[in-house]
Amino acid sequence: MLPSEYKIFHESFMKNNNGTTAIDSFLYIIPSSFAIFHTITLTSVLRLNSNSNVPARFLVEFLTICLSLVLYTTIFSDAISHICITLILITITSIIRQLHGKCHLTPFVQIPAILPDFITVGRSIISLITAVCILAVDFQCFPRKLAKTEKFGFGLMDVGVGLFVFSNGIVVKHSAAAFSKKKFQKLLVSCLPLFILGFSRLVLTKEINYQEHVTEYGVHWNFFITLAVTKIFGTVLEGFMKTAEHIKYSALMLLMFHETCLQLGLSNYIMDDNVARNNLIAANREGIFSTTGYVSLYLASIYIGTLLKSDGQELLKVREVFHKAVKLGLTSAFCWKMIYVCNGMFGVSRRSANMGYNFWVLAVGTSMMFLFMLIEMFIYYINFNRPQWQQVEPNTKAQLNEPEFHVPYVPLILQAINYNGLAFFLIANLFTGIVNVCFQTMLLSTSASILIITYYTFLLNVIMVFLFVNKFKLKIW
């Protein structure tokens, strides 16, 4: 097929997707949580936790976390409900077996609160799922229901965009100090790499005539610009908030304002295909007018982050962590309920980042963090009565300023992704572009597609682990 014909074919194939249900899209995220749990258990049994076993540890983690992700989002996607049920049953059995005879430790178990590892796990797995999907979506073995929706609906890739904003928001350290000119200048400098990446992507896609889906963000706008603008406006607003409660109510008020504007005609303007893209604002209306929704999501994520962290305490008793988990679980349940309320009233749209979309992202994000909190509590339960010198990796404590009692359970691959987060996403986008330039991906067989996606995931993680092991942090700016 000629390149010009293939470009039209690829773009038309991506159009008019209505997605699936909120629960169905979440089912494709659940297996990663259980895969991480069993990876931690397996590496512990095989004694692969030390830095001297990097190749073996990497191979085990790649097979259990990365390869499984590739398979259940492609050729085994139709069996996702059976996969989830099987993993849940196996996990429950494993937990009961390992916790047997250890419940008496409950009053004594303590968990580090300053640098909670479950946040690292959550942020890294969001990046990994996103990286796999941005390439896999260009192959026919990837279910169309998981791709980005055209106007309204639920797709795995739809929630991935919001989860990226969520993962950035939950690690923000809220300060009651007044927002200063110096802080604003520092903020602009920190966002400059995102703008550079955004404009570079724009120039390259136009230069090589790369296939585009204009209704995602607009003609010139893209994901990097959305991240940069969201961070700037979100950080400025957060800077004027004195308490976490102020952030929460500000997020709600901003979201209500955004939804009101959408209902008063802004949504029709964004969605109407008959509106000409004859000026800069009209050409990029999706990216520009969804910004308010993403900023409210960013603020809400900062508030969620305050629920996950301690108030300066180095260690928390497991009961205290459990209470935090319960609070997070209730927040998640409320967000899940609001998804269906909003969907019944005005739909869920990533394209406009409306109220339903905000609650959907928060529901998925808080559910993931809830699961990872439970995993972390379990890890500290089963490791509590081991000598401390066996729990901390050599040199790790000194490098990361960790508390005395710390179990380094985070899989190596996820540590590496978190260590070079922006670089990981940049390289993933670069590799995706190279694959699409070299192959007409939509025309490849299933076996060839799986082979390419697997090799791409393998190479991407090899690079990240190499950089992490050698303590080489890529500075985009």
PDB file of C-alpha atoms in Angstrom, residues 12-13 68 204 224 248 279 305 307 312 337 357 465:
ATOM      1  CA  SER A  12      -9.872   6.318   9.235  1.00  0.00           C
ATOM      2  CA  PHE A  13      -9.335   3.106  11.228  1.00  0.00           C
ATOM      3  CA  SER A  68       1.964 -10.541  30.571  1.00  0.00           C
ATOM      4  CA  LEU A 204       8.323  16.158  13.171  1.00  0.00           C
ATOM      5  CA  PHE A 224       3.077  17.221  26.023  1.00  0.00           C
ATOM      6  CA  LYS A 248     -10.242  19.895  47.448  1.00  0.00           C
ATOM      7  CA  ASN A 279      -8.053  29.795  13.157  1.00  0.00           C
ATOM      8  CA  GLY A 305      -1.710  12.803  47.508  1.00  0.00           C
ATOM      9  CA  LEU A 307      -4.346  11.483  51.929  1.00  0.00           C
ATOM     10  CA  GLY A 312       5.905  14.420  58.993  1.00  0.00           C
ATOM     11  CA  LYS A 337     -20.605   6.007  41.844  1.00  0.00           C
ATOM     12  CA  TYR A 357     -14.003  11.927  32.857  1.00  0.00           C
ATOM     13  CA  VAL A 465      17.309  -0.483  33.849  1.00  0.00           C
TER      14      VAL A 465
END
